[in-house]
Amino acid sequence: MKFQIKDLKKILYSIQSNDVDQMKITSNEFELIINKTLGLTSTTNSTTTTKKRHYINTHKTNDNHIIIQKNSDRNPTQNSESETYSTIVSPMVGTFYRSPAPNEPSFVELYDLVEKKQTVCIIEAMKLMNEIEAEVHGEIAEILVKDGDVVDCGQALMKVKHY
């Protein structure tokens, strides 16, 4: 079984709706430990013979903003880094384009600074071009979709690191 984000969303929704405090899922490829009382999520990905363990402490602030505190290996309570990201999601099903026309430069590149309400991409739906705007001021941390890909409603397009 290949573990995907939609599977994690289903698990987290189920945990929240059924008042489960702790869960551990283990397979050959990963290990997921969720403990609501401590607010710690542990994931292990074993692509090599040695497993690396990462503890992620997440706090959801509103719809698309997540505060991530990363910790590595043996000490899950030591906070080494804290960053806030906003995810730009597709409001509709359509085709994702990074530029306004085929031979023109992209609206934004990786690590570009964006302002609130700045156009970052276009979603074409039913021959209409819909501009997608950044909701926060920040830096483009990751572009999750390739130019010309079909996207679903609610699919993450880009991650913006807050400033």
C-alpha positions as semicolon CSV with decimal commas, in nm:
position;residue;x (nm);y (nm);z (nm)
1;M;0,000;0,000;0,000
2;K;0,133;0,341;-0,091
3;F;0,050;0,592;0,182
4;Q;-0,082;0,920;0,042
5;I;-0,191;1,256;0,182
6;K;-0,560;1,170;0,131
7;D;-0,508;0,864;0,354
8;L;-0,354;1,083;0,626
9;K;-0,647;1,326;0,600
10;K;-0,893;1,039;0,644
11;I;-0,703;0,909;0,945
12;L;-0,684;1,252;1,108
13;Y;-1,055;1,316;1,044
14;S;-1,143;0,976;1,192
15;I;-0,927;1,041;1,499
16;Q;-1,091;1,379;1,555
17;S;-1,449;1,261;1,504
18;N;-1,411;0,946;1,718
19;D;-1,222;1,106;2,011
20;V;-0,915;0,882;1,971
21;D;-0,617;1,011;2,172
22;Q;-0,336;0,794;2,036
23;M;-0,272;0,581;1,727
24;K;0,025;0,391;1,585
25;I;0,038;0,255;1,229
26;T;0,338;0,052;1,114
27;S;0,419;-0,098;0,774
28;N;0,734;-0,200;0,586
29;E;0,767;0,149;0,436
30;F;0,668;0,384;0,720
31;E;0,563;0,424;1,079
32;L;0,306;0,682;1,190
33;I;0,247;0,766;1,555
34;I;-0,021;1,019;1,646
35;N;-0,068;1,131;2,005
36;K;-0,327;1,407;2,053
37;T;-0,244;1,454;2,421
38;L;0,117;1,551;2,341
39;G;0,043;1,706;1,999
40;L;0,323;1,498;1,844
41;T;0,312;1,314;1,512
42;S;0,595;1,079;1,432
43;T;0,660;0,950;1,083
44;T;0,923;0,709;0,969
45;N;1,008;0,646;0,606
46;S;1,228;0,346;0,536
47;T;1,358;0,377;0,183
48;T;1,694;0,246;0,304
49;T;1,777;-0,021;0,559
50;T;1,808;0,227;0,846
51;K;1,499;0,411;0,956
52;K;1,504;0,783;1,020
53;R;1,247;0,910;1,262
54;H;1,106;1,262;1,248
55;Y;0,872;1,410;1,504
56;I;0,646;1,683;1,379
57;N;0,446;1,904;1,612
58;T;0,163;2,067;1,418
59;H;-0,084;2,335;1,521
60;K;-0,358;2,432;1,276
61;T;-0,437;2,804;1,301
62;N;-0,713;2,830;1,037
63;D;-0,815;2,681;0,698
64;N;-0,484;2,691;0,512
65;H;-0,226;2,793;0,774
66;I;-0,022;2,533;0,960
67;I;0,262;2,596;1,207
68;I;0,525;2,324;1,177
69;Q;0,789;2,254;1,439
70;K;1,043;1,995;1,321
71;N;1,246;1,773;1,548
72;S;1,476;1,487;1,447
73;D;1,578;1,148;1,574
74;R;1,585;1,080;1,946
75;N;1,455;1,391;2,120
76;P;1,094;1,463;2,023
77;T;1,051;1,750;2,270
78;Q;1,342;1,969;2,160
79;N;1,220;2,239;1,915
80;S;1,490;2,311;1,661
81;E;1,294;2,506;1,402
82;S;0,953;2,674;1,374
83;E;0,805;2,789;1,045
84;T;0,459;2,898;0,931
85;Y;0,334;2,806;0,585
86;S;0,021;2,891;0,392
87;T;-0,092;2,656;0,120
88;I;-0,241;2,796;-0,199
89;V;-0,514;2,554;-0,306
90;S;-0,708;2,522;-0,628
91;P;-1,065;2,651;-0,590
92;M;-1,181;2,445;-0,890
93;V;-1,105;2,159;-1,126
94;G;-0,901;2,271;-1,427
95;T;-0,560;2,299;-1,590
96;F;-0,279;2,467;-1,393
97;Y;-0,062;2,725;-1,572
98;R;0,230;2,913;-1,417
99;S;0,238;3,186;-1,686
100;P;-0,028;3,400;-1,860
101;A;0,068;3,267;-2,206
102;P;0,287;2,982;-2,341
103;N;0,595;3,193;-2,423
104;E;0,575;3,439;-2,135
105;P;0,755;3,426;-1,799
106;S;0,589;3,259;-1,500
107;F;0,390;3,464;-1,252
108;V;0,619;3,340;-0,974
109;E;0,927;3,122;-0,940
110;L;1,051;2,919;-0,646
111;Y;1,175;3,145;-0,360
112;D;1,008;3,457;-0,508
113;L;0,850;3,698;-0,262
114;V;0,475;3,741;-0,307
115;E;0,236;4,001;-0,174
116;K;-0,120;3,944;-0,060
117;K;-0,357;3,946;-0,364
118;Q;-0,067;3,894;-0,612
119;T;-0,150;3,654;-0,898
120;V;0,060;3,338;-0,867
121;C;-0,094;3,115;-1,136
122;I;-0,394;3,054;-1,360
123;I;-0,644;2,769;-1,356
124;E;-0,819;2,715;-1,689
125;A;-1,170;2,577;-1,647
126;M;-1,417;2,552;-1,935
127;K;-1,205;2,784;-2,155
128;L;-1,204;3,052;-1,883
129;M;-0,875;3,164;-1,730
130;N;-0,910;3,210;-1,352
131;E;-0,630;3,396;-1,175
132;I;-0,527;3,247;-0,841
133;E;-0,392;3,497;-0,589
134;A;-0,168;3,463;-0,286
135;E;-0,358;3,505;0,040
136;V;-0,053;3,609;0,245
137;H;0,276;3,796;0,215
138;G;0,568;3,554;0,198
139;E;0,814;3,347;-0,004
140;I;0,721;3,066;-0,243
141;A;0,868;2,765;-0,060
142;E;0,745;2,491;-0,292
143;I;0,553;2,460;-0,620
144;L;0,360;2,135;-0,592
145;V;0,210;2,112;-0,943
146;K;0,375;2,106;-1,287
147;D;0,274;2,348;-1,560
148;G;-0,011;2,203;-1,767
149;D;-0,122;1,948;-1,506
150;V;-0,491;1,892;-1,436
151;V;-0,576;1,985;-1,077
152;D;-0,872;1,900;-0,855
153;C;-1,075;2,132;-0,639
154;G;-0,893;2,170;-0,307
155;Q;-0,560;2,037;-0,439
156;A;-0,251;2,210;-0,299
157;L;-0,071;2,416;-0,566
158;M;0,203;2,603;-0,377
159;K;0,340;2,649;-0,027
160;V;0,414;3,005;0,088
161;K;0,648;3,064;0,385
162;H;0,515;3,352;0,596
163;Y;0,718;3,663;0,673
